[in-house]
mmCIF file of C-alpha atoms in Angstrom:
data_model
loop_
_atom_site.group_PDB
_atom_site.id
_atom_site.type_symbol
_atom_site.label_atom_id
_atom_site.label_comp_id
_atom_site.label_asym_id
_atom_site.label_seq_id
_atom_site.Cartn_x
_atom_site.Cartn_y
_atom_site.Cartn_z
ATOM 1 C CA GLN K 1 16.716 6.503 6.766
ATOM 2 C CA VAL K 2 13.813 5.879 4.419
ATOM 3 C CA GLN K 3 10.516 7.477 5.451
ATOM 4 C CA LEU K 4 7.092 6.579 4.064
ATOM 5 C CA VAL K 5 4.255 9.041 4.680
ATOM 6 C CA GLU K 6 0.696 7.940 3.940
ATOM 7 C CA SER K 7 -2.472 9.904 3.255
ATOM 8 C CA GLY K 8 -5.972 9.388 1.887
ATOM 9 C CA GLY K 9 -7.618 7.148 4.460
ATOM 10 C CA GLY K 10 -11.017 7.890 5.913
ATOM 11 C CA LEU K 11 -14.658 6.873 6.187
ATOM 12 C CA VAL K 12 -16.578 5.788 3.110
ATOM 13 C CA GLN K 13 -19.876 4.019 2.455
ATOM 14 C CA PRO K 14 -20.014 0.561 0.866
ATOM 15 C CA GLY K 15 -19.568 0.831 -2.886
ATOM 16 C CA GLY K 16 -17.548 4.004 -2.570
ATOM 17 C CA SER K 17 -13.959 4.745 -3.498
ATOM 18 C CA LEU K 18 -10.783 6.009 -1.870
ATOM 19 C CA ARG K 19 -7.258 6.594 -3.098
ATOM 20 C CA LEU K 20 -4.349 6.114 -0.728
ATOM 21 C CA SER K 21 -1.003 7.773 -1.327
ATOM 22 C CA CYS K 22 2.423 6.977 0.092
ATOM 23 C CA ALA K 23 5.196 9.519 -0.362
ATOM 24 C CA ALA K 24 8.755 8.267 0.038
ATOM 25 C CA SER K 25 11.745 10.279 1.175
ATOM 26 C CA GLY K 26 15.340 9.516 2.050
ATOM 27 C CA SER K 27 15.791 6.918 -0.664
ATOM 28 C CA ILE K 28 15.970 6.323 -4.379
ATOM 29 C CA PHE K 29 12.320 5.393 -4.800
ATOM 30 C CA SER K 30 12.639 3.890 -8.250
ATOM 31 C CA THR K 31 14.892 1.107 -6.946
ATOM 32 C CA TYR K 32 12.342 -0.183 -4.417
ATOM 33 C CA ALA K 33 9.643 -2.802 -4.738
ATOM 34 C CA MET K 34 6.522 -1.389 -3.041
ATOM 35 C CA ASP K 35 3.310 -2.817 -1.681
ATOM 36 C CA TRP K 36 0.267 -2.203 0.485
ATOM 37 C CA HIS K 37 -0.667 -4.323 3.492
ATOM 38 C CA ARG K 38 -3.711 -4.088 5.729
ATOM 39 C CA GLN K 39 -4.578 -5.231 9.224
ATOM 40 C CA ALA K 40 -8.049 -5.497 10.695
ATOM 41 C CA PRO K 41 -8.570 -5.736 14.483
ATOM 42 C CA GLY K 42 -7.619 -9.192 15.723
ATOM 43 C CA GLN K 43 -6.304 -10.191 12.304
ATOM 44 C CA PRO K 44 -2.819 -10.627 10.866
ATOM 45 C CA ARG K 45 -1.268 -8.054 8.596
ATOM 46 C CA ASP K 46 -1.964 -9.243 5.048
ATOM 47 C CA LEU K 47 -0.576 -8.282 1.676
ATOM 48 C CA VAL K 48 -3.113 -6.407 -0.446
ATOM 49 C CA ALA K 49 -1.207 -5.396 -3.571
ATOM 50 C CA ALA K 50 2.398 -5.223 -4.722
ATOM 51 C CA ILE K 51 4.355 -3.549 -7.487
ATOM 52 C CA THR K 52 7.964 -4.149 -8.454
ATOM 53 C CA ASN K 53 10.434 -1.487 -9.469
ATOM 54 C CA GLY K 54 9.820 -2.728 -13.005
ATOM 55 C CA GLY K 55 6.064 -2.141 -12.768
ATOM 56 C CA SER K 56 4.772 -5.705 -12.427
ATOM 57 C CA THR K 57 1.743 -5.969 -10.111
ATOM 58 C CA LYS K 58 0.094 -8.618 -7.948
ATOM 59 C CA TYR K 59 -3.130 -8.538 -5.929
ATOM 60 C CA ALA K 60 -4.747 -10.504 -3.157
ATOM 61 C CA ASP K 61 -7.744 -12.454 -4.412
ATOM 62 C CA SER K 62 -10.030 -10.493 -2.097
ATOM 63 C CA VAL K 63 -9.286 -7.184 -3.853
ATOM 64 C CA LYS K 64 -8.499 -8.223 -7.410
ATOM 65 C CA GLY K 65 -10.649 -6.311 -9.871
ATOM 66 C CA ARG K 66 -11.465 -3.606 -7.311
ATOM 67 C CA PHE K 67 -8.075 -2.206 -6.243
ATOM 68 C CA THR K 68 -5.258 -0.868 -8.413
ATOM 69 C CA ILE K 69 -1.700 -0.268 -7.253
ATOM 70 C CA SER K 70 0.499 2.165 -9.143
ATOM 71 C CA ARG K 71 3.625 4.236 -8.694
ATOM 72 C CA ASP K 72 4.896 7.569 -9.929
ATOM 73 C CA ASN K 73 8.663 7.419 -9.696
ATOM 74 C CA ALA K 74 9.036 11.067 -10.700
ATOM 75 C CA ARG K 75 7.008 12.042 -7.613
ATOM 76 C CA ASN K 76 8.403 9.271 -5.362
ATOM 77 C CA THR K 77 4.822 8.251 -4.623
ATOM 78 C CA LEU K 78 2.918 4.976 -4.377
ATOM 79 C CA TYR K 79 -0.868 4.836 -4.836
ATOM 80 C CA LEU K 80 -3.692 2.445 -4.069
ATOM 81 C CA GLN K 81 -6.961 3.168 -5.850
ATOM 82 C CA MET K 82 -9.780 1.370 -4.046
ATOM 83 C CA ASN K 83 -13.152 1.035 -5.769
ATOM 84 C CA SER K 84 -16.337 -0.844 -4.882
ATOM 85 C CA LEU K 85 -15.328 -0.850 -1.242
ATOM 86 C CA LYS K 86 -16.862 -3.404 1.105
ATOM 87 C CA PRO K 87 -17.173 -3.436 4.907
ATOM 88 C CA GLU K 88 -14.608 -6.245 5.021
ATOM 89 C CA ASP K 89 -12.062 -3.831 3.528
ATOM 90 C CA THR K 90 -12.091 -1.938 6.821
ATOM 91 C CA ALA K 91 -8.548 -2.016 8.214
ATOM 92 C CA VAL K 92 -5.422 -0.029 8.844
ATOM 93 C CA TYR K 93 -3.539 0.156 5.553
ATOM 94 C CA TYR K 94 0.259 0.226 5.570
ATOM 95 C CA CYS K 95 2.673 1.297 2.874
ATOM 96 C CA HIS K 96 5.724 -0.946 2.629
ATOM 97 C CA GLY K 97 8.909 -0.810 0.622
ATOM 98 C CA GLU K 98 11.805 -3.182 0.212
ATOM 99 C CA ARG K 99 15.162 -3.007 -1.467
ATOM 100 C CA ALA K 100 17.207 -6.046 -2.316
ATOM 101 C CA THR K 101 20.977 -5.811 -2.072
ATOM 102 C CA THR K 102 23.770 -8.307 -2.421
ATOM 103 C CA LEU K 103 23.863 -8.526 1.393
ATOM 104 C CA GLY K 104 20.134 -8.838 2.083
ATOM 105 C CA ILE K 105 16.707 -7.243 1.801
ATOM 106 C CA TYR K 106 15.828 -4.044 3.669
ATOM 107 C CA HIS K 107 12.237 -3.292 4.718
ATOM 108 C CA TYR K 108 10.512 0.029 5.461
ATOM 109 C CA TRP K 109 6.980 0.700 6.731
ATOM 110 C CA GLY K 110 4.647 3.647 6.792
ATOM 111 C CA GLN K 111 2.704 4.631 9.904
ATOM 112 C CA GLY K 112 -0.605 3.233 8.662
ATOM 113 C CA THR K 113 -3.846 4.963 7.735
ATOM 114 C CA GLN K 114 -7.346 3.928 8.791
ATOM 115 C CA VAL K 115 -9.888 2.971 6.149
ATOM 116 C CA THR K 116 -13.434 2.426 7.408
ATOM 117 C CA VAL K 117 -16.206 1.199 5.118
ATOM 118 C CA SER K 118 -19.581 1.547 6.792
ATOM 119 C CA SER K 119 -23.126 2.716 6.184
#
């Protein structure tokens, strides 16, 4: 099955930056639409940024202008560059991939990585 392995989370001060990576295995990465979700304690899991297999991107209003999603199909890797981080960005960040077929859409999730923004 498809496996998504995340890295890059950690503790950073407000205004700082982090880059999350998500390495995919067991699939043809270039055929998948990919995105990042995040979930803060007591909150629902929300979409942060998305990128199609064609390279089109979308962002949640709360992160637009600060976060950048990208993909390197040659390395089977998804990235989330996070700049100007705020305490409200603190959450567990999840890598997610989906592949549409003629019979339905298949979903895959990473294990999540903690991002903490605090002084």
